Tab-separated table of C-alpha atoms in Angstrom:
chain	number	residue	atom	x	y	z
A	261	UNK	CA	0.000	0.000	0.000
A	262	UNK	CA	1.196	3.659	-0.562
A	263	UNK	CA	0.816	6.724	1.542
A	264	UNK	CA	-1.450	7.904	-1.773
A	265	UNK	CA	-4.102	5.620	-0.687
A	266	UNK	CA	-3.907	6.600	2.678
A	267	UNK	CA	-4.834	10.083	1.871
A	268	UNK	CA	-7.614	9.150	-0.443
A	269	UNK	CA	-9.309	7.538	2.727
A	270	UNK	CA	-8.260	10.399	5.291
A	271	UNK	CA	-8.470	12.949	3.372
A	272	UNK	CA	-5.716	15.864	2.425
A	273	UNK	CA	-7.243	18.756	3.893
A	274	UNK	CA	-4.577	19.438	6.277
A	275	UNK	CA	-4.517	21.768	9.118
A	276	UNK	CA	-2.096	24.902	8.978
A	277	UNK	CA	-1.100	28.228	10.466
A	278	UNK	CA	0.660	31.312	9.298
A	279	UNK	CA	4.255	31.828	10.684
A	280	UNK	CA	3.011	34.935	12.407
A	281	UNK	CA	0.420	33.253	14.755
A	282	UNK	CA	0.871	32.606	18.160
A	283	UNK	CA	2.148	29.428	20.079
A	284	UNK	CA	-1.066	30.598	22.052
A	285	UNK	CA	-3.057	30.135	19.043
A	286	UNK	CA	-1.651	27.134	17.814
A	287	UNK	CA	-2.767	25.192	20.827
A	288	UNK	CA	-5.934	26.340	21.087
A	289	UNK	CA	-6.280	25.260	17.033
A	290	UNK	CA	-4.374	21.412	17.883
A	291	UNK	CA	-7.015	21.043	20.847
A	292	UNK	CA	-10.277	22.146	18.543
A	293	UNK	CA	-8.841	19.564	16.384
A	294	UNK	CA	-7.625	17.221	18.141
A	295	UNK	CA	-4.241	16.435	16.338
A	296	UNK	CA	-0.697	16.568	17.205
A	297	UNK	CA	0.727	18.549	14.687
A	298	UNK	CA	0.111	21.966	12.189
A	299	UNK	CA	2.136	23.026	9.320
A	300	UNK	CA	3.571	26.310	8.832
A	301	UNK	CA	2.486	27.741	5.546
A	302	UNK	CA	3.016	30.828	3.722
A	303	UNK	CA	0.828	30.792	0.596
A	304	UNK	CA	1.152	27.424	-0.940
A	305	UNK	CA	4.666	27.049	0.580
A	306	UNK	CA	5.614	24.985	3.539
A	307	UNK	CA	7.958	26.322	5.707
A	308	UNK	CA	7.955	24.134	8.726
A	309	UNK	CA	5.636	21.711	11.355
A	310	UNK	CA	4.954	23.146	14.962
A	311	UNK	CA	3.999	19.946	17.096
A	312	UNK	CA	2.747	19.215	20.557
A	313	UNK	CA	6.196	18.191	21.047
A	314	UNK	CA	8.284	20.949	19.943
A	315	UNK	CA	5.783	23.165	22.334
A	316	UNK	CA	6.247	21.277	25.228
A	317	UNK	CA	9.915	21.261	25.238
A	318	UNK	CA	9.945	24.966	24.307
A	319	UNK	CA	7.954	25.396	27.415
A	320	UNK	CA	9.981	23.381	29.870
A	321	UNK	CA	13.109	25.410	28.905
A	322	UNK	CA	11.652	28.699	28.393
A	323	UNK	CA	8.671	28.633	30.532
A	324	UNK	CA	5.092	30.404	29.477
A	325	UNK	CA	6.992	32.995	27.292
A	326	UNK	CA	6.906	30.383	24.440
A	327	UNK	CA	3.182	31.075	24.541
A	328	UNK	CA	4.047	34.484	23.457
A	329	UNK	CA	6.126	32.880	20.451
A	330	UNK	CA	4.965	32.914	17.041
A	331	UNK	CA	5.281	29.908	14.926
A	332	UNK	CA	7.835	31.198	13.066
A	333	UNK	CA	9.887	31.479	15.730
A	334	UNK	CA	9.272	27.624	17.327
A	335	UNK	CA	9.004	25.600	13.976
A	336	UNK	CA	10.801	23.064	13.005
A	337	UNK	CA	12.301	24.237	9.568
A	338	UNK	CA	14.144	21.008	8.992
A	339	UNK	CA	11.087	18.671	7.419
A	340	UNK	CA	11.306	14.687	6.622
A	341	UNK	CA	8.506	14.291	3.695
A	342	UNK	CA	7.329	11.837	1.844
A	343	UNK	CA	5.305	11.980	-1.573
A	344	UNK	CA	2.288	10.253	-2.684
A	345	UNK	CA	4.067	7.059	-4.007
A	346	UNK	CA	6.262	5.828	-1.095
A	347	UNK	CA	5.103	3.120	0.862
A	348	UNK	CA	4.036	2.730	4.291
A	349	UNK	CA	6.551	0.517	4.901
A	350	UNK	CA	9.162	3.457	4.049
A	351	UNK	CA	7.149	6.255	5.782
A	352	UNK	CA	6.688	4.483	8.767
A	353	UNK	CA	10.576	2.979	8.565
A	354	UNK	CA	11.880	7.337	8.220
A	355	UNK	CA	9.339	8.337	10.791
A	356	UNK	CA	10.953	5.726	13.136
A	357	UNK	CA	14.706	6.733	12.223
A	358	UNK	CA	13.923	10.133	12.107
A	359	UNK	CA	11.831	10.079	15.676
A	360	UNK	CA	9.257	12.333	14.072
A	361	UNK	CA	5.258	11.535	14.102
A	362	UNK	CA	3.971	13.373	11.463
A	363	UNK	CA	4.991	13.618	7.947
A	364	UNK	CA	3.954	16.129	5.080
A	365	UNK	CA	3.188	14.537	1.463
A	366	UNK	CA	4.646	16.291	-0.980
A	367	UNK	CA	4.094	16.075	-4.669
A	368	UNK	CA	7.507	16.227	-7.183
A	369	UNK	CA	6.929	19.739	-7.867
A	370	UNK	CA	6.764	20.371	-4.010
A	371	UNK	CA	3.087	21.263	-3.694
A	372	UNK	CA	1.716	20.071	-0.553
A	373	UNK	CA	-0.706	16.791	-1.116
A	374	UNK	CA	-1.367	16.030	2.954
A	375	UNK	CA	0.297	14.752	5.492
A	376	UNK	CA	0.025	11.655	7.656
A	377	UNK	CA	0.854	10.576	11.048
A	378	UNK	CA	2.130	7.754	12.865
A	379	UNK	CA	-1.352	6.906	13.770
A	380	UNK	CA	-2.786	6.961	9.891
A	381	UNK	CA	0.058	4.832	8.991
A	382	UNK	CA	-0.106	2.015	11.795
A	383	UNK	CA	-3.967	1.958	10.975
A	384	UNK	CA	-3.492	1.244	7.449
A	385	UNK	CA	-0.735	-1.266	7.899
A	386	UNK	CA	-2.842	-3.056	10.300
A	387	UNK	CA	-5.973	-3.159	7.890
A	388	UNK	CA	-3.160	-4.901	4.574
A	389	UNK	CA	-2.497	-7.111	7.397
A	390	UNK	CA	-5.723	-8.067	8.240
A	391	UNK	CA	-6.752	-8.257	4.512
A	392	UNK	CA	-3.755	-10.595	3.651
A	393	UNK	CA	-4.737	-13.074	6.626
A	394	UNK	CA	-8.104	-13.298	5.252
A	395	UNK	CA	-6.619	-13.645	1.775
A	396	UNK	CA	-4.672	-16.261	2.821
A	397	UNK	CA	-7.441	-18.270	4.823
A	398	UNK	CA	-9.811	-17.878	1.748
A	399	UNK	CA	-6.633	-19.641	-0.317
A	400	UNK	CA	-6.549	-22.111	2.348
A	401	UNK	CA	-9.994	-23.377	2.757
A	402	UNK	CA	-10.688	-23.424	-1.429
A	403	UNK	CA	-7.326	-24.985	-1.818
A	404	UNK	CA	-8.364	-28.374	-0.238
């Protein structure tokens, strides 16, 4: 299975925020939403991911002044993608090596096509499982 399929079942609408909101903001917006992670855009382009994580460990060195920090400012700039085609297998195997829970799909010409996390991934991988096991006892019982 690819991470393309994955998005045609979640969905690609992805949830974003402008480098000059607020950390403030941006947790208010994760809670509403309940996810883990928004991507910095400006216009089309992506400029970086500001996740529960990154906030929390902003906060337990800097205190509640990170609340006062734009996204900009916390981001992570440095981004591990993947595009449409890669499999789950290889999205879940970087997201594991890179110790990062969300990834943004990108197409080849860079335009954003979703992103995916951890959780999206595992789910699909279970459901091929699941699907091959009942492949496989189908086989099984017509075989004999």
């Amino acid at each position: 299975m690819i991470v393309a399929q994955v998005l045609k079942t979640k969905g690609s609408q992805v949830v974003s925020v402008r480098p000059g909101d607020s950390i403030a903001s941006i947790t208010r917006t994760l809670a509403q939403h309940r996810i883990g992670a928004v991507l910095v855009l400006e216009g089309e382009q992506v400029l970086g991911i500001v996740s529960e994580r990154d906030i929390v460990r902003a906060l337990a060195a800097l205190g509640e002044a990170v609340m006062r920090m734009t996204a900009g400012q916390l981001m992570t700039r440095v981004l591990f993608t993947a595009g449409p085609a890669s499999t789950i297998q290889d999205a879940l195997q970087l997201m594991t090596d890179r110790r990062v829970r969300h990834l943004p799909v990108l197409h080849a010409d860079g335009t954003l096509a979703g992103m995916v996390s951890i959780g999206d991934l595992v789910k699909a991988r279970i459901a091929e499982a699941e699907d091959e096991a009942e492949a496989l006892k189908s086989y099984v019982a017509t075989a004999g």
